[in-house]
Amino acid sequence: MASPSRRLQTKPVITCFKSVLLIYTFIFWITGVILLAVGIWGKVSLENYFSLLNEKATNVPFVLIGTGTVIILLGTFGCFATCRASAWMLKLYAMFLTLIFLVELVAAIVGFVFRHEIKNSFKNNYDKALKQYNATGDYRSDAVDKIQNTLHCCGVTDYRDWEDTNYYSEKGFPKSCCKLEGCSPQRDADKVNNEGCFIKVMTIIESEMGVVAGISFGVACFQLIGISLAYCLSRAITNNQYEIV
């Protein structure tokens, strides 16, 4: 049993650990809410784009929604464990944070290793979407139109990719290939965007990879801080037999 003076000296330290860990847990909980919101937004707004990347990529929004939900629940548990100053609950909290950190690490490594396959998959699926294109609202055709309108591009590598499609042989270039609104691709071939979409999409993805990598690294380091805080507070409570008055 620690002496009263020892316990009085330890109380401020433990209180400080609790305050910092509560702040950390709140921020961690907010990241879960953000992931949940991004997942829902991705499901509603970006599902067509994911389908062009890879058929399995349509599950990405569900992964974000699931991850966000887990983080919200874990953050709530961490807040409860910190307020209760329960050593075993704090150790369990640190263990869960470690598990999430390892999952994120593996996901980052897999994404880096297979980044070239992602590019090839997008190119193949985009080419397939062109050949099956129709203007009646098919979800892949709608995604093609949105990409071509947003990036001002036409086809995979250039506008000539359309010349091998059934749609072109019947109706010419789709309106999303036009440089200006109101142009007729059949009459105004000189007003069609010449650049392909694949290079533009890949340029955007590669330009953002540094930002994504930096954010991922920051999140990982942030979780290491939480693991350390939870473990240190648990150890301090155990060693000094701290009790809430």
PDB file of C-alpha atoms in Angstrom:
ATOM      1  CA  MET A   1       0.000   0.000   0.000  1.00  0.00           C
ATOM      2  CA  ALA A   2       1.414   3.397  -0.992  1.00  0.00           C
ATOM      3  CA  SER A   3       1.817   6.011   1.721  1.00  0.00           C
ATOM      4  CA  PRO A   4      -0.683   8.906   1.897  1.00  0.00           C
ATOM      5  CA  SER A   5       2.001  11.396   0.875  1.00  0.00           C
ATOM      6  CA  ARG A   6       2.924   9.266  -2.136  1.00  0.00           C
ATOM      7  CA  ARG A   7      -0.716   9.047  -3.184  1.00  0.00           C
ATOM      8  CA  LEU A   8      -1.187  12.829  -2.783  1.00  0.00           C
ATOM      9  CA  GLN A   9       1.820  13.408  -5.037  1.00  0.00           C
ATOM     10  CA  THR A  10       0.496  10.961  -7.623  1.00  0.00           C
ATOM     11  CA  LYS A  11      -3.038  12.357  -7.814  1.00  0.00           C
ATOM     12  CA  PRO A  12      -2.119  15.438  -9.902  1.00  0.00           C
ATOM     13  CA  VAL A  13      -0.168  13.246 -12.336  1.00  0.00           C
ATOM     14  CA  ILE A  14      -3.076  10.866 -12.813  1.00  0.00           C
ATOM     15  CA  THR A  15      -5.523  13.767 -13.122  1.00  0.00           C
ATOM     16  CA  CYS A  16      -3.312  15.250 -15.821  1.00  0.00           C
ATOM     17  CA  PHE A  17      -3.174  11.905 -17.682  1.00  0.00           C
ATOM     18  CA  LYS A  18      -6.964  11.605 -17.448  1.00  0.00           C
ATOM     19  CA  SER A  19      -7.534  15.113 -18.807  1.00  0.00           C
ATOM     20  CA  VAL A  20      -5.189  14.616 -21.766  1.00  0.00           C
ATOM     21  CA  LEU A  21      -6.637  11.166 -22.527  1.00  0.00           C
ATOM     22  CA  LEU A  22     -10.193  12.541 -22.425  1.00  0.00           C
ATOM     23  CA  ILE A  23      -9.223  15.241 -24.929  1.00  0.00           C
ATOM     24  CA  TYR A  24      -7.555  12.613 -27.118  1.00  0.00           C
ATOM     25  CA  THR A  25     -10.584  10.315 -26.924  1.00  0.00           C
ATOM     26  CA  PHE A  26     -12.932  13.142 -27.891  1.00  0.00           C
ATOM     27  CA  ILE A  27     -10.822  13.947 -30.970  1.00  0.00           C
ATOM     28  CA  PHE A  28     -10.651  10.230 -31.785  1.00  0.00           C
ATOM     29  CA  TRP A  29     -14.445  10.049 -31.493  1.00  0.00           C
ATOM     30  CA  ILE A  30     -14.786  13.027 -33.873  1.00  0.00           C
ATOM     31  CA  THR A  31     -12.622  11.235 -36.478  1.00  0.00           C
ATOM     32  CA  GLY A  32     -15.097   8.344 -36.294  1.00  0.00           C
ATOM     33  CA  VAL A  33     -17.989  10.714 -36.987  1.00  0.00           C
ATOM     34  CA  ILE A  34     -16.066  12.154 -39.960  1.00  0.00           C
ATOM     35  CA  LEU A  35     -15.342   8.685 -41.379  1.00  0.00           C
ATOM     36  CA  LEU A  36     -19.008   7.734 -40.965  1.00  0.00           C
ATOM     37  CA  ALA A  37     -20.112  10.914 -42.761  1.00  0.00           C
ATOM     38  CA  VAL A  38     -17.579  10.401 -45.573  1.00  0.00           C
ATOM     39  CA  GLY A  39     -18.736   6.794 -45.976  1.00  0.00           C
ATOM     40  CA  ILE A  40     -22.386   7.821 -46.264  1.00  0.00           C
ATOM     41  CA  TRP A  41     -21.474  10.617 -48.698  1.00  0.00           C
ATOM     42  CA  GLY A  42     -19.375   8.206 -50.771  1.00  0.00           C
ATOM     43  CA  LYS A  43     -22.229   5.701 -50.909  1.00  0.00           C
ATOM     44  CA  VAL A  44     -24.684   8.362 -52.058  1.00  0.00           C
ATOM     45  CA  SER A  45     -22.463  10.401 -54.411  1.00  0.00           C
ATOM     46  CA  LEU A  46     -19.451   8.348 -55.541  1.00  0.00           C
ATOM     47  CA  GLU A  47     -20.708   4.799 -55.986  1.00  0.00           C
ATOM     48  CA  ASN A  48     -20.584   5.146 -59.790  1.00  0.00           C
ATOM     49  CA  TYR A  49     -16.910   6.095 -59.687  1.00  0.00           C
ATOM     50  CA  PHE A  50     -16.048   3.195 -57.405  1.00  0.00           C
ATOM     51  CA  SER A  51     -17.776   0.840 -59.837  1.00  0.00           C
ATOM     52  CA  LEU A  52     -15.426   2.023 -62.602  1.00  0.00           C
ATOM     53  CA  LEU A  53     -12.391   1.468 -60.414  1.00  0.00           C
ATOM     54  CA  ASN A  54     -13.290  -2.077 -59.430  1.00  0.00           C
ATOM     55  CA  GLU A  55     -16.495  -4.013 -58.768  1.00  0.00           C
ATOM     56  CA  LYS A  56     -15.299  -4.780 -55.240  1.00  0.00           C
ATOM     57  CA  ALA A  57     -14.479  -1.095 -54.737  1.00  0.00           C
ATOM     58  CA  THR A  58     -18.209  -0.426 -54.341  1.00  0.00           C
ATOM     59  CA  ASN A  59     -17.754  -1.844 -50.810  1.00  0.00           C
ATOM     60  CA  VAL A  60     -15.379   1.006 -49.868  1.00  0.00           C
ATOM     61  CA  PRO A  61     -18.183   3.248 -48.508  1.00  0.00           C
ATOM     62  CA  PHE A  62     -19.404   0.367 -46.327  1.00  0.00           C
ATOM     63  CA  VAL A  63     -15.860  -0.119 -45.009  1.00  0.00           C
ATOM     64  CA  LEU A  64     -15.688   3.581 -44.096  1.00  0.00           C
ATOM     65  CA  ILE A  65     -19.129   3.448 -42.473  1.00  0.00           C
ATOM     66  CA  GLY A  66     -18.151   0.334 -40.482  1.00  0.00           C
ATOM     67  CA  THR A  67     -14.796   1.808 -39.446  1.00  0.00           C
ATOM     68  CA  GLY A  68     -16.399   5.069 -38.386  1.00  0.00           C
ATOM     69  CA  THR A  69     -19.007   3.224 -36.328  1.00  0.00           C
ATOM     70  CA  VAL A  70     -16.341   1.110 -34.602  1.00  0.00           C
ATOM     71  CA  ILE A  71     -14.285   4.220 -33.777  1.00  0.00           C
ATOM     72  CA  ILE A  72     -17.354   5.994 -32.359  1.00  0.00           C
ATOM     73  CA  LEU A  73     -18.151   3.004 -30.126  1.00  0.00           C
ATOM     74  CA  LEU A  74     -14.509   2.589 -29.124  1.00  0.00           C
ATOM     75  CA  GLY A  75     -14.191   6.307 -28.387  1.00  0.00           C
ATOM     76  CA  THR A  76     -17.266   6.140 -26.175  1.00  0.00           C
ATOM     77  CA  PHE A  77     -15.799   3.136 -24.364  1.00  0.00           C
ATOM     78  CA  GLY A  78     -12.467   4.952 -23.948  1.00  0.00           C
ATOM     79  CA  CYS A  79     -14.188   7.998 -22.453  1.00  0.00           C
ATOM     80  CA  PHE A  80     -16.094   5.785 -20.010  1.00  0.00           C
ATOM     81  CA  ALA A  81     -12.922   3.880 -19.048  1.00  0.00           C
ATOM     82  CA  THR A  82     -11.021   7.130 -18.477  1.00  0.00           C
ATOM     83  CA  CYS A  83     -13.753   8.689 -16.343  1.00  0.00           C
ATOM     84  CA  ARG A  84     -14.035   5.502 -14.282  1.00  0.00           C
ATOM     85  CA  ALA A  85     -10.220   5.299 -13.976  1.00  0.00           C
ATOM     86  CA  SER A  86     -10.492   1.551 -14.481  1.00  0.00           C
ATOM     87  CA  ALA A  87      -7.080  -0.026 -15.082  1.00  0.00           C
ATOM     88  CA  TRP A  88      -8.368  -3.116 -16.907  1.00  0.00           C
ATOM     89  CA  MET A  89     -10.731  -1.086 -19.105  1.00  0.00           C
ATOM     90  CA  LEU A  90      -7.904   1.266 -20.039  1.00  0.00           C
ATOM     91  CA  LYS A  91      -5.701  -1.693 -20.959  1.00  0.00           C
ATOM     92  CA  LEU A  92      -8.522  -3.063 -23.108  1.00  0.00           C
ATOM     93  CA  TYR A  93      -8.893   0.370 -24.729  1.00  0.00           C
ATOM     94  CA  ALA A  94      -5.152   0.454 -25.501  1.00  0.00           C
ATOM     95  CA  MET A  95      -5.379  -3.059 -26.959  1.00  0.00           C
ATOM     96  CA  PHE A  96      -8.239  -2.075 -29.286  1.00  0.00           C
ATOM     97  CA  LEU A  97      -6.320   1.034 -30.410  1.00  0.00           C
ATOM     98  CA  THR A  98      -3.306  -1.163 -31.151  1.00  0.00           C
ATOM     99  CA  LEU A  99      -5.475  -3.525 -33.194  1.00  0.00           C
ATOM    100  CA  ILE A 100      -6.898  -0.654 -35.270  1.00  0.00           C
ATOM    101  CA  PHE A 101      -3.379   0.716 -35.777  1.00  0.00           C
ATOM    102  CA  LEU A 102      -2.175  -2.651 -37.113  1.00  0.00           C
ATOM    103  CA  VAL A 103      -5.191  -2.948 -39.451  1.00  0.00           C
ATOM    104  CA  GLU A 104      -4.509   0.537 -40.835  1.00  0.00           C
ATOM    105  CA  LEU A 105      -0.833  -0.313 -41.275  1.00  0.00           C
ATOM    106  CA  VAL A 106      -1.643  -3.487 -43.232  1.00  0.00           C
ATOM    107  CA  ALA A 107      -4.206  -1.623 -45.371  1.00  0.00           C
ATOM    108  CA  ALA A 108      -1.647   1.085 -46.202  1.00  0.00           C
ATOM    109  CA  ILE A 109       0.972  -1.515 -47.201  1.00  0.00           C
ATOM    110  CA  VAL A 110      -1.522  -3.434 -49.360  1.00  0.00           C
ATOM    111  CA  GLY A 111      -2.662  -0.216 -51.055  1.00  0.00           C
ATOM    112  CA  PHE A 112       0.944   0.756 -51.821  1.00  0.00           C
ATOM    113  CA  VAL A 113       1.911  -2.692 -53.139  1.00  0.00           C
ATOM    114  CA  PHE A 114      -1.136  -3.028 -55.405  1.00  0.00           C
ATOM    115  CA  ARG A 115      -1.317   0.603 -56.584  1.00  0.00           C
ATOM    116  CA  HIS A 116      -0.410  -0.366 -60.167  1.00  0.00           C
ATOM    117  CA  GLU A 117      -3.183  -2.974 -60.266  1.00  0.00           C
ATOM    118  CA  ILE A 118      -5.634  -0.261 -59.238  1.00  0.00           C
ATOM    119  CA  LYS A 119      -4.556   1.811 -62.258  1.00  0.00           C
ATOM    120  CA  ASN A 120      -4.920  -1.129 -64.654  1.00  0.00           C
ATOM    121  CA  SER A 121      -8.293  -2.033 -63.182  1.00  0.00           C
ATOM    122  CA  PHE A 122      -9.604   1.495 -63.685  1.00  0.00           C
ATOM    123  CA  LYS A 123      -8.352   1.621 -67.286  1.00  0.00           C
ATOM    124  CA  ASN A 124      -9.913  -1.740 -68.174  1.00  0.00           C
ATOM    125  CA  ASN A 125     -13.236  -0.945 -66.514  1.00  0.00           C
ATOM    126  CA  TYR A 126     -13.393   2.514 -68.101  1.00  0.00           C
ATOM    127  CA  ASP A 127     -12.748   0.999 -71.533  1.00  0.00           C
ATOM    128  CA  LYS A 128     -15.489  -1.570 -70.877  1.00  0.00           C
ATOM    129  CA  ALA A 129     -17.886   1.183 -69.817  1.00  0.00           C
ATOM    130  CA  LEU A 130     -17.226   3.039 -73.085  1.00  0.00           C
ATOM    131  CA  LYS A 131     -18.001  -0.024 -75.192  1.00  0.00           C
ATOM    132  CA  GLN A 132     -21.249  -0.600 -73.292  1.00  0.00           C
ATOM    133  CA  TYR A 133     -22.146   3.109 -73.150  1.00  0.00           C
ATOM    134  CA  ASN A 134     -25.686   4.337 -73.587  1.00  0.00           C
ATOM    135  CA  ALA A 135     -27.294   7.682 -72.848  1.00  0.00           C
ATOM    136  CA  THR A 136     -30.372   6.327 -71.055  1.00  0.00           C
ATOM    137  CA  GLY A 137     -29.024   6.524 -67.503  1.00  0.00           C
ATOM    138  CA  ASP A 138     -27.022   3.316 -67.043  1.00  0.00           C
ATOM    139  CA  TYR A 139     -24.976   3.821 -63.860  1.00  0.00           C
ATOM    140  CA  ARG A 140     -21.614   3.226 -65.562  1.00  0.00           C
ATOM    141  CA  SER A 141     -22.511   5.432 -68.491  1.00  0.00           C
ATOM    142  CA  ASP A 142     -23.583   8.121 -66.038  1.00  0.00           C
ATOM    143  CA  ALA A 143     -20.179   7.836 -64.325  1.00  0.00           C
ATOM    144  CA  VAL A 144     -18.414   8.185 -67.702  1.00  0.00           C
ATOM    145  CA  ASP A 145     -20.405  11.341 -68.469  1.00  0.00           C
ATOM    146  CA  LYS A 146     -19.646  12.858 -65.059  1.00  0.00           C
ATOM    147  CA  ILE A 147     -15.910  12.198 -65.392  1.00  0.00           C
ATOM    148  CA  GLN A 148     -15.773  13.583 -68.939  1.00  0.00           C
ATOM    149  CA  ASN A 149     -17.775  16.686 -67.980  1.00  0.00           C
ATOM    150  CA  THR A 150     -15.729  17.349 -64.851  1.00  0.00           C
ATOM    151  CA  LEU A 151     -12.263  16.760 -66.322  1.00  0.00           C
ATOM    152  CA  HIS A 152     -13.034  17.987 -69.863  1.00  0.00           C
ATOM    153  CA  CYS A 153     -11.759  14.788 -71.440  1.00  0.00           C
ATOM    154  CA  CYS A 154     -13.052  12.184 -73.874  1.00  0.00           C
ATOM    155  CA  GLY A 155     -12.359   8.440 -74.024  1.00  0.00           C
ATOM    156  CA  VAL A 156      -9.689   6.460 -72.195  1.00  0.00           C
ATOM    157  CA  THR A 157      -6.533   7.625 -73.989  1.00  0.00           C
ATOM    158  CA  ASP A 158      -8.137  10.149 -76.401  1.00  0.00           C
ATOM    159  CA  TYR A 159     -11.412  10.875 -78.238  1.00  0.00           C
ATOM    160  CA  ARG A 160     -10.712   8.208 -80.902  1.00  0.00           C
ATOM    161  CA  ASP A 161     -11.505   5.473 -78.373  1.00  0.00           C
ATOM    162  CA  TRP A 162     -15.173   6.255 -78.996  1.00  0.00           C
ATOM    163  CA  GLU A 163     -14.890   5.388 -82.697  1.00  0.00           C
ATOM    164  CA  ASP A 164     -14.782   1.683 -81.790  1.00  0.00           C
ATOM    165  CA  THR A 165     -18.074   1.815 -79.865  1.00  0.00           C
ATOM    166  CA  ASN A 166     -21.594   1.023 -81.054  1.00  0.00           C
ATOM    167  CA  TYR A 167     -22.821   4.338 -79.664  1.00  0.00           C
ATOM    168  CA  TYR A 168     -20.441   6.305 -81.896  1.00  0.00           C
ATOM    169  CA  SER A 169     -21.399   4.380 -85.046  1.00  0.00           C
ATOM    170  CA  GLU A 170     -25.065   5.230 -84.396  1.00  0.00           C
ATOM    171  CA  LYS A 171     -24.968   8.711 -82.809  1.00  0.00           C
ATOM    172  CA  GLY A 172     -21.396   9.997 -82.837  1.00  0.00           C
ATOM    173  CA  PHE A 173     -19.611  11.369 -79.782  1.00  0.00           C
ATOM    174  CA  PRO A 174     -21.669  11.713 -76.572  1.00  0.00           C
ATOM    175  CA  LYS A 175     -22.434  15.254 -75.414  1.00  0.00           C
ATOM    176  CA  SER A 176     -20.096  14.854 -72.434  1.00  0.00           C
ATOM    177  CA  CYS A 177     -17.200  14.958 -74.931  1.00  0.00           C
ATOM    178  CA  CYS A 178     -18.091  18.508 -76.005  1.00  0.00           C
ATOM    179  CA  LYS A 179     -15.869  21.422 -75.021  1.00  0.00           C
ATOM    180  CA  LEU A 180     -18.820  23.811 -74.934  1.00  0.00           C
ATOM    181  CA  GLU A 181     -22.440  23.396 -73.911  1.00  0.00           C
ATOM    182  CA  GLY A 182     -24.882  23.141 -76.764  1.00  0.00           C
ATOM    183  CA  CYS A 183     -22.436  21.745 -79.303  1.00  0.00           C
ATOM    184  CA  SER A 184     -23.440  18.750 -81.377  1.00  0.00           C
ATOM    185  CA  PRO A 185     -20.700  16.117 -81.417  1.00  0.00           C
ATOM    186  CA  GLN A 186     -22.000  14.884 -84.778  1.00  0.00           C
ATOM    187  CA  ARG A 187     -21.641  18.312 -86.457  1.00  0.00           C
ATOM    188  CA  ASP A 188     -18.877  19.914 -84.409  1.00  0.00           C
ATOM    189  CA  ALA A 189     -16.132  17.286 -84.305  1.00  0.00           C
ATOM    190  CA  ASP A 190     -13.541  20.044 -83.857  1.00  0.00           C
ATOM    191  CA  LYS A 191     -15.233  21.019 -80.578  1.00  0.00           C
ATOM    192  CA  VAL A 192     -14.703  17.617 -78.966  1.00  0.00           C
ATOM    193  CA  ASN A 193     -12.156  17.295 -76.129  1.00  0.00           C
ATOM    194  CA  ASN A 194      -9.060  15.553 -77.471  1.00  0.00           C
ATOM    195  CA  GLU A 195      -7.445  14.456 -74.213  1.00  0.00           C
ATOM    196  CA  GLY A 196      -8.173  11.056 -72.705  1.00  0.00           C
ATOM    197  CA  CYS A 197      -9.596  10.671 -69.202  1.00  0.00           C
ATOM    198  CA  PHE A 198      -7.266   7.961 -67.903  1.00  0.00           C
ATOM    199  CA  ILE A 199      -4.158  10.167 -67.676  1.00  0.00           C
ATOM    200  CA  LYS A 200      -6.143  12.998 -66.089  1.00  0.00           C
ATOM    201  CA  VAL A 201      -7.730  10.742 -63.476  1.00  0.00           C
ATOM    202  CA  MET A 202      -4.387   9.108 -62.636  1.00  0.00           C
ATOM    203  CA  THR A 203      -2.704  12.529 -62.399  1.00  0.00           C
ATOM    204  CA  ILE A 204      -5.289  13.663 -59.865  1.00  0.00           C
ATOM    205  CA  ILE A 205      -4.977  10.446 -57.860  1.00  0.00           C
ATOM    206  CA  GLU A 206      -1.172  10.572 -57.811  1.00  0.00           C
ATOM    207  CA  SER A 207      -1.142  14.256 -56.877  1.00  0.00           C
ATOM    208  CA  GLU A 208      -3.354  13.509 -53.900  1.00  0.00           C
ATOM    209  CA  MET A 209      -1.449  10.409 -52.796  1.00  0.00           C
ATOM    210  CA  GLY A 210       1.077  12.523 -50.896  1.00  0.00           C
ATOM    211  CA  VAL A 211      -1.733  14.223 -48.973  1.00  0.00           C
ATOM    212  CA  VAL A 212      -3.413  10.880 -48.231  1.00  0.00           C
ATOM    213  CA  ALA A 213      -0.090   9.359 -47.116  1.00  0.00           C
ATOM    214  CA  GLY A 214       0.587  12.338 -44.844  1.00  0.00           C
ATOM    215  CA  ILE A 215      -2.871  12.150 -43.274  1.00  0.00           C
ATOM    216  CA  SER A 216      -2.537   8.377 -42.804  1.00  0.00           C
ATOM    217  CA  PHE A 217       0.841   8.818 -41.114  1.00  0.00           C
ATOM    218  CA  GLY A 218      -0.586  11.518 -38.867  1.00  0.00           C
ATOM    219  CA  VAL A 219      -3.556   9.350 -37.882  1.00  0.00           C
ATOM    220  CA  ALA A 220      -1.229   6.428 -37.104  1.00  0.00           C
ATOM    221  CA  CYS A 221       1.017   8.603 -34.914  1.00  0.00           C
ATOM    222  CA  PHE A 222      -2.095  10.019 -33.229  1.00  0.00           C
ATOM    223  CA  GLN A 223      -3.230   6.520 -32.310  1.00  0.00           C
ATOM    224  CA  LEU A 224       0.212   5.701 -30.877  1.00  0.00           C
ATOM    225  CA  ILE A 225      -0.232   8.689 -28.573  1.00  0.00           C
ATOM    226  CA  GLY A 226      -3.581   7.313 -27.403  1.00  0.00           C
ATOM    227  CA  ILE A 227      -2.097   3.855 -26.829  1.00  0.00           C
ATOM    228  CA  SER A 228       0.716   5.351 -24.733  1.00  0.00           C
ATOM    229  CA  LEU A 229      -1.636   7.549 -22.702  1.00  0.00           C
ATOM    230  CA  ALA A 230      -4.061   4.717 -21.958  1.00  0.00           C
ATOM    231  CA  TYR A 231      -1.236   2.366 -20.961  1.00  0.00           C
ATOM    232  CA  CYS A 232       0.511   4.963 -18.779  1.00  0.00           C
ATOM    233  CA  LEU A 233      -2.695   5.917 -16.971  1.00  0.00           C
ATOM    234  CA  SER A 234      -3.551   2.254 -16.408  1.00  0.00           C
ATOM    235  CA  ARG A 235      -0.052   1.598 -15.052  1.00  0.00           C
ATOM    236  CA  ALA A 236      -0.187   4.658 -12.760  1.00  0.00           C
ATOM    237  CA  ILE A 237      -3.561   3.602 -11.364  1.00  0.00           C
ATOM    238  CA  THR A 238      -2.392   0.025 -10.781  1.00  0.00           C
ATOM    239  CA  ASN A 239       0.966   0.917  -9.190  1.00  0.00           C
ATOM    240  CA  ASN A 240      -0.398   3.550  -6.865  1.00  0.00           C
ATOM    241  CA  GLN A 241      -3.752   1.937  -6.090  1.00  0.00           C
ATOM    242  CA  TYR A 242      -5.505   5.151  -6.999  1.00  0.00           C
ATOM    243  CA  GLU A 243      -9.139   5.473  -5.973  1.00  0.00           C
ATOM    244  CA  ILE A 244     -11.672   8.064  -7.013  1.00  0.00           C
ATOM    245  CA  VAL A 245     -13.026   9.984  -4.050  1.00  0.00           C
TER     246      VAL A 245
END
